[in-house]
Amino acid sequence: MQRSCLAVILAAGESTRMKSSMSKVLHPVAGRPMIAHVTAAVASAGIADVALVVGRDAEKVAAAASVEGVSVTPFLQAERLGTGHAVLAARAAIEKGYDDVLVTYGDVPLITEQPFLAAREALAAGADVVVIGFHTDKPTGYGRLLVKDGELIAIREEKDATESERAVTWCNSGLMVINGGKALDYLLQIGNKNAKGEYYLTDIVEIARANGGRVVAVDAPEAELTGCNNRAELAMVERLWQERRRTELMVEGVTMVAPETVFLSYDTAIGRDAVIEPNVVFGPGAVIESGAIIHAFCHIEGARVSSGATVGPFARLRPGANLAEGAKVGNYCEVKNAEIGKGAKVNHLTYIGDAEIGADSNIGAGTITCNYDGVNKAKTKIGHGAFIGSNSSLVAPVAIGDGAYVASGSVITEDVPDDALAFGRARQEVKPGRAVAVRERALAIKAAKKAGR
Ligand code: UD1
Ligand code: CA
C-alpha cells in the first residue's frame, strides 16, 4: 500500500485485574511480551511507525514493543481519562501527517495483520473512519455498533446504551483506522459528557459524520480480538495462540501425535515431515528442520535440530545446541552451546556444554564435559570418528583428536591426539583366589558376633 500510516497503540491501562507489579502488556504469550505480538502484527501489515501510549514502565514497554520492522516512540498518558484522551497523548506523532492513523490496543496479542489491512483498504476506498467490529454471543461490556444503510452511525457504550441497543451483538473491538488528515480535528472534538465522564474514542463516529465524513465498520474474527485483563484470560489467550499455531504447523506438514501437549514459542520453526511426539516444550529460538524427530518429553530452546536428526525422549537442548544432519541426542541428555556433528551420537545420560563434536563420533553413556571451574567456562573439542567411553569426564579446556579412543571411566585433563587411546583411571588389578579369603573372613566376623549375643 502506498499510503503512509501511523499505528497508535493504547497501553496506558492500569492492569489492575492482573494483580501484577509489571504492566499487563509485558506479560508473555508464547514466550514473547503481549505488546510485541501487537507490534509484530502491525509490522506484518507493512506499518513501520508506532506511537505507543503508556502509563507506567514506559521504557520497558517501549523496549518490549520494538520488534523487527517497526520504530516505536513512547508517549506518556499521565492521567487515564479515556480512550479518546489516550490517542491524543500521541498528538505530536499524529501531527507529523500520515494518510492513515491506525488505533489498536496493546492487550490483544492474537491480532494478525488481516483486520488492519482490511480496515486500511476500506479507508483507501473513501471512508474517513473505519471501525473493526466483531460478532459475539457475549456482547456484555462492549460498545455496540449501530449501523444504518451500510454506514456506521454510532458506537454506543454499554453503560450509555438503551435496552434495544444492548441487544445488538456486533461489537466494537476498539481498533480503528482514521483519515490522517482529519484525525486531529475529530479527536479534539471529543468531549466527556457520558456515563463514565471519560473521553470516549468511540464518539469519533458521530463526530466524523457531523463533519460530513463517511464511517464504516469491517468485521474481524472474535478470537483475534480477545483481550486480556487477568491471569485466567492470559492463560486462555495462550491456549488460543497455541492451538492456532499448532494447526498452522500441521497444515504446513509437521506431524504432531498429540498436538495439545506440544507447547510452541512465538518463533518456533518446524520443517515439513518433522515429527513432534507428545509433551514437548519449545522455548524461544528453536529451529527444527524437515524430517527431524523430537521424541516425547523434550525441552528445546535456542537450538537447531537439522534434517534427519533425532532428539529424546527426555532430552534438553539449551541455547546454542546445534545438531547437524542425522545427529542423535538421546534420553536424559543435556546439550548447551555445542555443535554435534553429522551422524554423531550422544545417546544416554550425558551433559555436553561448550563443546564441538565432530561427525560420526560416539559419546558414551554418562559422559560429562566439565566446562566450568566455578569461575570460567572452557571448551571441549572432539574430532570426528572419536569414541568416548562411558562415564568419562572431559575436563575443559581439552581436545580429543579424530579417531581417538577414551577408555570408560576416564577423567581426561590433557589433550588426546588423533587415533590415540587414552586411559585416565586407576589400572585394574586381579588377585586370583583372593575372593575366597575375603568371604571366609566376613563369615568368621558374622559368626563371632552371633556367639557374643
Ligand atoms: C473500549 C471501547 C468499547 C470496546 C472495548 C473493546 C471506548 C470508549 N470503548 O471499552 O467500545 O467495545 O474497548 O475492548 O473506547 N486506555 C488507555 N488510556 C485510557 C483508557 C484506556 O491507554 O485512558 C487503553 C487501555 O489500556 C486498553 C484500551 O485503551 O488497552 C481500552 O480501554 P478500556 O478501558 O479497556 O476500554 P473499554 O471500557 O473496555
Ligand atoms: Ca476493556
GROMACS .gro file of C-alpha atoms and ligand atoms in nm:
model
  493
    1MET     CA    1   0.000   0.000   0.000
    2GLN     CA    2   0.130   0.343  -0.097
    3ARG     CA    3  -0.047   0.533   0.182
    4SER     CA    4   0.158   0.622   0.488
    5CYS     CA    5   0.034   0.503   0.825
    6LEU     CA    6   0.094   0.566   1.192
    7ALA     CA    7  -0.012   0.299   1.440
    8VAL     CA    8  -0.116   0.432   1.780
    9ILE     CA    9  -0.111   0.154   2.038
   10LEU     CA   10  -0.301   0.215   2.360
   11ALA     CA   11  -0.134   0.054   2.658
   12ALA     CA   12  -0.185   0.300   2.941
   13GLY     CA   13  -0.438   0.087   3.122
   14GLU     CA   14  -0.371   0.026   3.489
   15SER     CA   15  -0.383  -0.354   3.457
   16THR     CA   16  -0.545  -0.367   3.800
   17ARG     CA   17  -0.700  -0.707   3.746
   18MET     CA   18  -0.369  -0.867   3.654
   19LYS     CA   19  -0.259  -0.804   4.016
   20SER     CA   20   0.092  -0.764   3.891
   21SER     CA   21   0.392  -0.547   3.964
   22MET     CA   22   0.451  -0.506   3.592
   23SER     CA   23   0.245  -0.363   3.311
   24LYS     CA   24  -0.008  -0.606   3.168
   25VAL     CA   25   0.131  -0.581   2.817
   26LEU     CA   26   0.469  -0.710   2.934
   27HIS     CA   27   0.324  -1.046   3.034
   28PRO     CA   28   0.432  -1.309   2.784
   29VAL     CA   29   0.220  -1.508   2.543
   30ALA     CA   30   0.412  -1.784   2.365
   31GLY     CA   31   0.734  -1.659   2.522
   32ARG     CA   32   0.702  -1.305   2.399
   33PRO     CA   33   0.553  -0.995   2.566
   34MET     CA   34   0.191  -0.936   2.466
   35ILE     CA   35   0.279  -0.594   2.327
   36ALA     CA   36   0.536  -0.747   2.089
   37HIS     CA   37   0.265  -0.965   1.934
   38VAL     CA   38   0.072  -0.649   1.857
   39THR     CA   39   0.369  -0.464   1.707
   40ALA     CA   40   0.458  -0.777   1.507
   41ALA     CA   41   0.107  -0.773   1.354
   42VAL     CA   42   0.148  -0.402   1.284
   43ALA     CA   43   0.481  -0.475   1.115
   44SER     CA   44   0.324  -0.756   0.909
   45ALA     CA   45   0.064  -0.508   0.789
   46GLY     CA   46   0.351  -0.300   0.650
   47ILE     CA   47   0.323  -0.023   0.909
   48ALA     CA   48   0.659   0.097   1.040
   49ASP     CA   49   0.577   0.389   1.267
   50VAL     CA   50   0.435   0.315   1.609
   51ALA     CA   51   0.326   0.565   1.875
   52LEU     CA   52   0.296   0.375   2.198
   53VAL     CA   53   0.075   0.529   2.467
   54VAL     CA   54   0.186   0.410   2.809
   55GLY     CA   55   0.108   0.493   3.170
   56ARG     CA   56   0.382   0.302   3.351
   57ASP     CA   57   0.705   0.116   3.277
   58ALA     CA   58   0.741   0.339   2.966
   59GLU     CA   59   1.100   0.234   2.890
   60LYS     CA   60   1.042  -0.134   2.945
   61VAL     CA   61   0.721  -0.139   2.743
   62ALA     CA   62   0.880   0.050   2.454
   63ALA     CA   63   1.176  -0.188   2.455
   64ALA     CA   64   0.948  -0.492   2.460
   65ALA     CA   65   0.740  -0.346   2.176
   66SER     CA   66   1.039  -0.294   1.948
   67VAL     CA   67   1.028  -0.580   1.701
   68GLU     CA   68   1.181  -0.601   1.357
   69GLY     CA   69   1.015  -0.368   1.109
   70VAL     CA   70   0.879  -0.104   1.344
   71SER     CA   71   1.017   0.203   1.514
   72VAL     CA   72   0.845   0.271   1.843
   73THR     CA   73   0.806   0.610   2.012
   74PRO     CA   74   0.657   0.606   2.362
   75PHE     CA   75   0.409   0.872   2.477
   76LEU     CA   76   0.310   0.905   2.839
   77GLN     CA   77  -0.056   0.940   2.923
   78ALA     CA   78  -0.016   1.072   3.277
   79GLU     CA   79  -0.386   1.073   3.362
   80ARG     CA   80  -0.614   0.799   3.241
   81LEU     CA   81  -0.910   0.993   3.108
   82GLY     CA   82  -1.038   0.755   2.842
   83THR     CA   83  -0.950   0.607   2.504
   84GLY     CA   84  -1.007   0.937   2.318
   85HIS     CA   85  -0.773   1.114   2.557
   86ALA     CA   86  -0.521   0.832   2.523
   87VAL     CA   87  -0.494   0.866   2.145
   88LEU     CA   88  -0.433   1.238   2.188
   89ALA     CA   89  -0.132   1.161   2.406
   90ALA     CA   90   0.032   1.074   2.073
   91ARG     CA   91  -0.066   1.409   1.925
   92ALA     CA   92   0.292   1.501   1.831
   93ALA     CA   93   0.316   1.186   1.618
   94ILE     CA   94  -0.026   1.233   1.458
   95GLU     CA   95   0.066   1.593   1.371
   96LYS     CA   96   0.356   1.472   1.159
   97GLY     CA   97   0.096   1.399   0.893
   98TYR     CA   98   0.008   1.046   0.785
   99ASP     CA   99  -0.250   0.930   0.532
  100ASP     CA  100  -0.389   0.681   0.785
  101VAL     CA  101  -0.390   0.667   1.164
  102LEU     CA  102  -0.450   0.318   1.296
  103VAL     CA  103  -0.554   0.276   1.658
  104THR     CA  104  -0.507  -0.058   1.831
  105TYR     CA  105  -0.478  -0.185   2.187
  106GLY     CA  106  -0.170  -0.337   2.344
  107ASP     CA  107  -0.356  -0.624   2.510
  108VAL     CA  108  -0.485  -0.807   2.202
  109PRO     CA  109  -0.195  -1.045   2.133
  110LEU     CA  110  -0.393  -1.267   1.896
  111ILE     CA  111  -0.439  -0.993   1.640
  112THR     CA  112  -0.298  -1.056   1.291
  113GLU     CA  113  -0.235  -0.813   1.008
  114GLN     CA  114  -0.560  -0.910   0.830
  115PRO     CA  115  -0.802  -0.678   1.016
  116PHE     CA  116  -0.553  -0.392   0.980
  117LEU     CA  117  -0.522  -0.450   0.605
  118ALA     CA  118  -0.900  -0.478   0.559
  119ALA     CA  119  -0.963  -0.159   0.756
  120ARG     CA  120  -0.698   0.036   0.567
  121GLU     CA  121  -0.840  -0.087   0.237
  122ALA     CA  122  -1.184   0.041   0.335
  123LEU     CA  123  -1.030   0.374   0.430
  124ALA     CA  124  -0.846   0.395   0.099
  125ALA     CA  125  -1.177   0.326  -0.074
  126GLY     CA  126  -1.316   0.652   0.060
  127ALA     CA  127  -1.412   0.621   0.426
  128ASP     CA  128  -1.289   0.866   0.688
  129VAL     CA  129  -1.318   0.630   0.983
  130VAL     CA  130  -1.319   0.250   0.965
  131VAL     CA  131  -1.402   0.062   1.284
  132ILE     CA  132  -1.304  -0.303   1.328
  133GLY     CA  133  -1.601  -0.490   1.471
  134PHE     CA  134  -1.669  -0.848   1.570
  135HIS     CA  135  -1.977  -1.062   1.617
  136THR     CA  136  -2.019  -1.229   1.954
  137ASP     CA  137  -2.281  -1.407   2.160
  138LYS     CA  138  -2.141  -1.240   2.473
  139PRO     CA  139  -2.161  -0.867   2.395
  140THR     CA  140  -2.182  -0.750   2.756
  141GLY     CA  141  -1.932  -0.475   2.830
  142TYR     CA  142  -1.852  -0.389   2.470
  143GLY     CA  143  -1.956  -0.085   2.273
  144ARG     CA  144  -2.227  -0.177   2.022
  145LEU     CA  145  -2.203  -0.091   1.654
  146LEU     CA  146  -2.514   0.090   1.532
  147VAL     CA  147  -2.540   0.059   1.157
  148LYS     CA  148  -2.774   0.216   0.903
  149ASP     CA  149  -2.770   0.178   0.524
  150GLY     CA  150  -2.425   0.020   0.530
  151GLU     CA  151  -2.273   0.303   0.731
  152LEU     CA  152  -2.176   0.305   1.095
  153ILE     CA  153  -2.378   0.579   1.264
  154ALA     CA  154  -2.263   0.539   1.623
  155ILE     CA  155  -2.087   0.321   1.879
  156ARG     CA  156  -2.286   0.302   2.197
  157GLU     CA  157  -2.102   0.210   2.516
  158GLU     CA  158  -2.276  -0.049   2.732
  159LYS     CA  159  -2.337   0.199   3.014
  160ASP     CA  160  -2.494   0.453   2.780
  161ALA     CA  161  -2.699   0.208   2.573
  162THR     CA  162  -3.078   0.160   2.566
  163GLU     CA  163  -3.221  -0.187   2.605
  164SER     CA  164  -3.268  -0.236   2.232
  165GLU     CA  165  -2.914  -0.113   2.164
  166ARG     CA  166  -2.782  -0.366   2.416
  167ALA     CA  167  -2.946  -0.642   2.213
  168VAL     CA  168  -2.704  -0.566   1.928
  169THR     CA  169  -2.433  -0.833   1.900
  170TRP     CA  170  -2.198  -0.660   1.657
  171CYS     CA  171  -1.940  -0.506   1.886
  172ASN     CA  172  -1.657  -0.256   1.881
  173SER     CA  173  -1.314  -0.413   1.909
  174GLY     CA  174  -1.173  -0.069   1.987
  175LEU     CA  175  -0.944  -0.096   1.684
  176MET     CA  176  -0.998   0.152   1.403
  177VAL     CA  177  -0.836   0.348   1.122
  178ILE     CA  178  -0.888   0.721   1.084
  179ASN     CA  179  -0.819   0.951   0.790
  180GLY     CA  180  -0.485   1.103   0.893
  181GLY     CA  181  -0.567   1.446   0.753
  182LYS     CA  182  -0.880   1.471   0.967
  183ALA     CA  183  -0.783   1.267   1.273
  184LEU     CA  184  -0.666   1.551   1.493
  185ASP     CA  185  -0.966   1.770   1.410
  186TYR     CA  186  -1.200   1.484   1.501
  187LEU     CA  187  -1.012   1.383   1.816
  188LEU     CA  188  -1.010   1.736   1.954
  189GLN     CA  189  -1.389   1.747   1.930
  190ILE     CA  190  -1.433   1.451   2.167
  191GLY     CA  191  -1.593   1.553   2.498
  192ASN     CA  192  -1.657   1.365   2.822
  193LYS     CA  193  -2.029   1.407   2.882
  194ASN     CA  194  -2.126   1.042   2.927
  195ALA     CA  195  -2.197   0.783   3.193
  196LYS     CA  196  -1.827   0.738   3.282
  197GLY     CA  197  -1.718   1.100   3.241
  198GLU     CA  198  -1.440   0.979   3.007
  199TYR     CA  199  -1.321   1.093   2.666
  200TYR     CA  200  -1.455   0.811   2.451
  201LEU     CA  201  -1.268   0.744   2.130
  202THR     CA  202  -1.590   0.584   2.009
  203ASP     CA  203  -1.751   0.931   1.986
  204ILE     CA  204  -1.536   0.983   1.678
  205VAL     CA  205  -1.802   0.803   1.474
  206GLU     CA  206  -2.071   1.063   1.531
  207ILE     CA  207  -1.819   1.348   1.515
  208ALA     CA  208  -1.689   1.236   1.177
  209ARG     CA  209  -2.044   1.207   1.042
  210ALA     CA  210  -2.137   1.551   1.177
  211ASN     CA  211  -1.836   1.686   0.987
  212GLY     CA  212  -1.952   1.527   0.663
  213GLY     CA  213  -1.728   1.220   0.691
  214ARG     CA  214  -1.813   0.863   0.594
  215VAL     CA  215  -1.782   0.591   0.859
  216VAL     CA  216  -1.799   0.217   0.804
  217ALA     CA  217  -1.726  -0.095   1.005
  218VAL     CA  218  -1.540  -0.405   0.890
  219ASP     CA  219  -1.570  -0.744   1.051
  220ALA     CA  220  -1.290  -0.947   1.208
  221PRO     CA  221  -1.287  -1.283   1.387
  222GLU     CA  222  -1.370  -1.255   1.756
  223ALA     CA  223  -1.077  -1.478   1.851
  224GLU     CA  224  -0.822  -1.233   1.710
  225LEU     CA  225  -0.966  -0.953   1.918
  226THR     CA  226  -0.964  -1.134   2.250
  227GLY     CA  227  -0.832  -0.901   2.516
  228CYS     CA  228  -0.654  -0.997   2.830
  229ASN     CA  229  -0.746  -0.849   3.167
  230ASN     CA  230  -0.649  -1.110   3.426
  231ARG     CA  231  -0.432  -1.421   3.454
  232ALA     CA  232  -0.716  -1.653   3.363
  233GLU     CA  233  -0.767  -1.462   3.039
  234LEU     CA  234  -0.391  -1.466   2.987
  235ALA     CA  235  -0.399  -1.846   3.006
  236MET     CA  236  -0.694  -1.856   2.766
  237VAL     CA  237  -0.516  -1.631   2.518
  238GLU     CA  238  -0.209  -1.856   2.545
  239ARG     CA  239  -0.424  -2.160   2.471
  240LEU     CA  240  -0.585  -1.995   2.169
  241TRP     CA  241  -0.244  -1.886   2.041
  242GLN     CA  242  -0.102  -2.237   2.084
  243GLU     CA  243  -0.398  -2.400   1.909
  244ARG     CA  244  -0.375  -2.161   1.615
  245ARG     CA  245  -0.002  -2.205   1.568
  246ARG     CA  246  -0.007  -2.585   1.606
  247THR     CA  247  -0.276  -2.604   1.343
  248GLU     CA  248  -0.072  -2.384   1.108
  249LEU     CA  249   0.232  -2.607   1.154
  250MET     CA  250   0.036  -2.927   1.098
  251VAL     CA  251  -0.122  -2.778   0.786
  252GLU     CA  252   0.233  -2.698   0.669
  253GLY     CA  253   0.331  -3.065   0.705
  254VAL     CA  254   0.450  -3.116   1.062
  255THR     CA  255   0.331  -3.433   1.239
  256MET     CA  256   0.219  -3.391   1.598
  257VAL     CA  257   0.093  -3.704   1.763
  258ALA     CA  258  -0.081  -3.521   2.047
  259PRO     CA  259  -0.073  -3.155   1.948
  260GLU     CA  260  -0.248  -3.041   2.266
  261THR     CA  261   0.063  -3.143   2.462
  262VAL     CA  262   0.312  -2.955   2.246
  263PHE     CA  263   0.397  -2.600   2.352
  264LEU     CA  264   0.544  -2.363   2.098
  265SER     CA  265   0.714  -2.027   2.122
  266TYR     CA  266   0.626  -1.732   1.905
  267ASP     CA  267   0.921  -1.808   1.677
  268THR     CA  268   0.935  -2.189   1.681
  269ALA     CA  269   1.016  -2.301   1.327
  270ILE     CA  270   0.947  -2.662   1.229
  271GLY     CA  271   1.002  -2.803   0.881
  272ARG     CA  272   0.795  -3.046   0.678
  273ASP     CA  273   0.783  -3.410   0.779
  274ALA     CA  274   0.930  -3.334   1.117
  275VAL     CA  275   0.765  -3.542   1.389
  276ILE     CA  276   0.695  -3.395   1.730
  277GLU     CA  277   0.591  -3.657   1.983
  278PRO     CA  278   0.379  -3.579   2.290
  279ASN     CA  279   0.483  -3.349   2.572
  280VAL     CA  280   0.745  -3.137   2.403
  281VAL     CA  281   0.807  -2.777   2.510
  282PHE     CA  282   0.978  -2.525   2.284
  283GLY     CA  283   1.133  -2.213   2.433
  284PRO     CA  284   1.226  -1.922   2.207
  285GLY     CA  285   1.469  -1.969   1.920
  286ALA     CA  286   1.409  -2.332   1.829
  287VAL     CA  287   1.454  -2.442   1.469
  288ILE     CA  288   1.358  -2.798   1.379
  289GLU     CA  289   1.442  -2.883   1.021
  290SER     CA  290   1.245  -3.108   0.794
  291GLY     CA  291   1.238  -3.475   0.879
  292ALA     CA  292   1.381  -3.434   1.229
  293ILE     CA  293   1.220  -3.635   1.507
  294ILE     CA  294   1.159  -3.500   1.854
  295HIS     CA  295   1.064  -3.785   2.082
  296ALA     CA  296   0.841  -3.741   2.384
  297PHE     CA  297   0.921  -3.520   2.683
  298CYS     CA  298   1.186  -3.286   2.545
  299HIS     CA  299   1.258  -2.923   2.627
  300ILE     CA  300   1.418  -2.732   2.341
  301GLU     CA  301   1.526  -2.368   2.343
  302GLY     CA  302   1.760  -2.161   2.126
  303ALA     CA  303   1.865  -2.478   1.944
  304ARG     CA  304   1.878  -2.606   1.589
  305VAL     CA  305   1.796  -2.966   1.501
  306SER     CA  306   1.892  -3.038   1.141
  307SER     CA  307   1.725  -3.268   0.892
  308GLY     CA  308   1.709  -3.627   0.997
  309ALA     CA  309   1.844  -3.563   1.346
  310THR     CA  310   1.662  -3.715   1.644
  311VAL     CA  311   1.623  -3.588   1.998
  312GLY     CA  312   1.497  -3.755   2.314
  313PRO     CA  313   1.291  -3.892   2.469
  314PHE     CA  314   1.361  -3.681   2.779
  315ALA     CA  315   1.632  -3.459   2.634
  316ARG     CA  316   1.704  -3.095   2.698
  317LEU     CA  317   1.856  -2.872   2.431
  318ARG     CA  318   1.962  -2.535   2.564
  319PRO     CA  319   2.068  -2.221   2.373
  320GLY     CA  320   2.343  -2.277   2.122
  321ALA     CA  321   2.285  -2.651   2.084
  322ASN     CA  322   2.320  -2.728   1.714
  323LEU     CA  323   2.265  -3.079   1.588
  324ALA     CA  324   2.391  -3.144   1.235
  325GLU     CA  325   2.214  -3.377   0.995
  326GLY     CA  326   2.146  -3.722   1.128
  327ALA     CA  327   2.289  -3.647   1.473
  328LYS     CA  328   2.130  -3.816   1.774
  329VAL     CA  329   2.079  -3.688   2.125
  330GLY     CA  330   1.908  -3.948   2.338
  331ASN     CA  331   1.744  -3.986   2.675
  332TYR     CA  332   1.848  -3.783   2.978
  333CYS     CA  333   2.100  -3.576   2.787
  334GLU     CA  334   2.153  -3.203   2.818
  335VAL     CA  335   2.328  -3.009   2.543
  336LYS     CA  336   2.423  -2.643   2.564
  337ASN     CA  337   2.627  -2.420   2.332
  338ALA     CA  338   2.761  -2.715   2.140
  339GLU     CA  339   2.792  -2.835   1.784
  340ILE     CA  340   2.704  -3.200   1.742
  341GLY     CA  341   2.847  -3.312   1.408
  342LYS     CA  342   2.678  -3.505   1.132
  343GLY     CA  343   2.574  -3.850   1.242
  344ALA     CA  344   2.733  -3.808   1.587
  345LYS     CA  345   2.561  -3.983   1.875
  346VAL     CA  346   2.510  -3.863   2.231
  347ASN     CA  347   2.269  -4.126   2.339
  348HIS     CA  348   2.241  -4.159   2.715
  349LEU     CA  349   2.267  -3.961   3.038
  350THR     CA  350   2.520  -3.706   2.919
  351TYR     CA  351   2.600  -3.338   2.961
  352ILE     CA  352   2.762  -3.167   2.666
  353GLY     CA  353   2.830  -2.795   2.722
  354ASP     CA  354   3.058  -2.552   2.536
  355ALA     CA  355   3.176  -2.823   2.301
  356GLU     CA  356   3.233  -2.923   1.944
  357ILE     CA  357   3.180  -3.284   1.848
  358GLY     CA  358   3.294  -3.397   1.504
  359ALA     CA  359   3.096  -3.608   1.260
  360ASP     CA  360   3.026  -3.972   1.345
  361SER     CA  361   3.174  -3.956   1.693
  362ASN     CA  362   3.014  -4.165   1.966
  363ILE     CA  363   2.977  -4.024   2.313
  364GLY     CA  364   2.922  -4.297   2.569
  365ALA     CA  365   2.662  -4.304   2.843
  366GLY     CA  366   2.727  -4.073   3.135
  367THR     CA  367   2.992  -3.862   2.966
  368ILE     CA  368   3.028  -3.516   3.118
  369THR     CA  369   3.207  -3.218   2.968
  370CYS     CA  370   3.339  -3.037   3.275
  371ASN     CA  371   3.310  -2.691   3.124
  372TYR     CA  372   3.302  -2.479   3.438
  373ASP     CA  373   3.562  -2.439   3.711
  374GLY     CA  374   3.337  -2.225   3.925
  375VAL     CA  375   3.466  -1.907   3.762
  376ASN     CA  376   3.526  -1.953   3.391
  377LYS     CA  377   3.379  -2.162   3.112
  378ALA     CA  378   3.609  -2.361   2.886
  379LYS     CA  379   3.568  -2.558   2.567
  380THR     CA  380   3.586  -2.925   2.481
  381LYS     CA  381   3.675  -3.018   2.123
  382ILE     CA  382   3.621  -3.367   1.994
  383GLY     CA  383   3.725  -3.461   1.641
  384HIS     CA  384   3.536  -3.681   1.402
  385GLY     CA  385   3.502  -4.054   1.441
  386ALA     CA  386   3.614  -4.038   1.806
  387PHE     CA  387   3.486  -4.273   2.073
  388ILE     CA  388   3.434  -4.156   2.430
  389GLY     CA  389   3.384  -4.447   2.668
  390SER     CA  390   3.101  -4.443   2.919
  391ASN     CA  391   3.126  -4.243   3.238
  392SER     CA  392   3.413  -4.023   3.121
  393SER     CA  393   3.475  -3.672   3.248
  394LEU     CA  394   3.632  -3.442   2.991
  395VAL     CA  395   3.786  -3.154   3.187
  396ALA     CA  396   3.788  -2.848   2.964
  397PRO     CA  397   3.976  -2.689   2.802
  398VAL     CA  398   4.061  -3.015   2.634
  399ALA     CA  399   4.080  -3.156   2.282
  400ILE     CA  400   4.022  -3.514   2.169
  401GLY     CA  401   4.160  -3.590   1.823
  402ASP     CA  402   3.995  -3.753   1.521
  403GLY     CA  403   3.954  -4.126   1.564
  404ALA     CA  404   4.078  -4.113   1.924
  405TYR     CA  405   3.950  -4.353   2.187
  406VAL     CA  406   3.888  -4.264   2.551
  407ALA     CA  407   3.858  -4.555   2.790
  408SER     CA  408   3.546  -4.580   3.006
  409GLY     CA  409   3.558  -4.411   3.341
  410SER     CA  410   3.839  -4.178   3.242
  411VAL     CA  411   3.898  -3.831   3.375
  412ILE     CA  412   4.063  -3.660   3.079
  413THR     CA  413   4.260  -3.349   3.165
  414GLU     CA  414   4.509  -3.345   2.879
  415ASP     CA  415   4.462  -3.338   2.503
  416VAL     CA  416   4.437  -3.673   2.326
  417PRO     CA  417   4.599  -3.680   1.978
  418ASP     CA  418   4.432  -3.826   1.666
  419ASP     CA  419   4.393  -4.204   1.678
  420ALA     CA  420   4.538  -4.229   2.031
  421LEU     CA  421   4.392  -4.440   2.312
  422ALA     CA  422   4.368  -4.256   2.645
  423PHE     CA  423   4.318  -4.405   2.990
  424GLY     CA  424   4.255  -4.165   3.274
  425ARG     CA  425   4.176  -4.407   3.555
  426ALA     CA  426   4.342  -4.641   3.803
  427ARG     CA  427   4.469  -4.960   3.639
  428GLN     CA  428   4.274  -5.274   3.730
  429GLU     CA  429   4.441  -5.539   3.944
  430VAL     CA  430   4.323  -5.904   3.964
  431LYS     CA  431   4.423  -6.133   4.258
  432PRO     CA  432   4.341  -6.496   4.177
  433GLY     CA  433   4.153  -6.679   4.454
  434ARG     CA  434   4.155  -6.384   4.691
  435ALA     CA  435   3.773  -6.365   4.692
  436VAL     CA  436   3.762  -6.691   4.891
  437ALA     CA  437   3.977  -6.548   5.169
  438VAL     CA  438   3.773  -6.227   5.181
  439ARG     CA  439   3.448  -6.423   5.203
  440GLU     CA  440   3.578  -6.654   5.479
  441ARG     CA  441   3.689  -6.359   5.687
  442ALA     CA  442   3.346  -6.198   5.652
  443LEU     CA  443   3.172  -6.520   5.760
  444ALA     CA  444   3.401  -6.552   6.063
  445ILE     CA  445   3.316  -6.197   6.177
  446LYS     CA  446   2.946  -6.274   6.146
  447ALA     CA  447   2.975  -6.600   6.348
  448ALA     CA  448   3.172  -6.424   6.626
  449LYS     CA  449   2.901  -6.158   6.656
  450LYS     CA  450   2.630  -6.422   6.686
  451ALA     CA  451   2.816  -6.617   6.959
  452GLY     CA  452   2.879  -6.298   7.157
  453ARG     CA  453   2.499  -6.227   7.184
  454UD1     C1  454  -1.337   0.009   2.486
  454UD1     C2  455  -1.439   0.075   2.390
  454UD1     C3  456  -1.552  -0.023   2.364
  454UD1     C4  457  -1.498  -0.152   2.309
  454UD1     C5  458  -1.391  -0.211   2.403
  454UD1     C6  459  -1.325  -0.330   2.341
  454UD1     C7  460  -1.428   0.313   2.433
  454UD1     C8  461  -1.494   0.429   2.498
  454UD1     N1  462  -1.486   0.196   2.449
  454UD1     O1  463  -1.407  -0.009   2.608
  454UD1     O2  464  -1.643   0.035   2.271
  454UD1     O3  465  -1.602  -0.243   2.288
  454UD1     O4  466  -1.291  -0.113   2.431
  454UD1     O5  467  -1.239  -0.390   2.430
  454UD1     O6  468  -1.329   0.333   2.367
  454UD1     N2  469  -0.661   0.300   2.757
  454UD1     C9  470  -0.560   0.391   2.772
  454UD1     N3  471  -0.585   0.508   2.835
  454UD1    C10  472  -0.709   0.540   2.883
  454UD1    C11  473  -0.811   0.445   2.867
  454UD1    C12  474  -0.785   0.328   2.803
  454UD1     O7  475  -0.446   0.368   2.729
  454UD1     O8  476  -0.723   0.649   2.938
  454UD1    C13  477  -0.633   0.174   2.687
  454UD1    C14  478  -0.637   0.054   2.780
  454UD1     O9  479  -0.510   0.019   2.826
  454UD1    C15  480  -0.691  -0.055   2.688
  454UD1    C16  481  -0.775   0.021   2.587
  454UD1    O10  482  -0.733   0.154   2.591
  454UD1    O11  483  -0.587  -0.122   2.620
  454UD1    C17  484  -0.922   0.007   2.612
  454UD1    O12  485  -0.955   0.065   2.733
  454UD1     P1  486  -1.067   0.007   2.828
  454UD1    O13  487  -1.080   0.092   2.946
  454UD1    O14  488  -1.043  -0.138   2.849
  454UD1    O15  489  -1.195   0.027   2.734
  454UD1     P2  490  -1.337  -0.040   2.750
  454UD1    O16  491  -1.412   0.036   2.854
  454UD1    O17  492  -1.323  -0.184   2.765
  455CA      CA  493  -1.154  -0.339   2.801
   0.00000   0.00000   0.00000
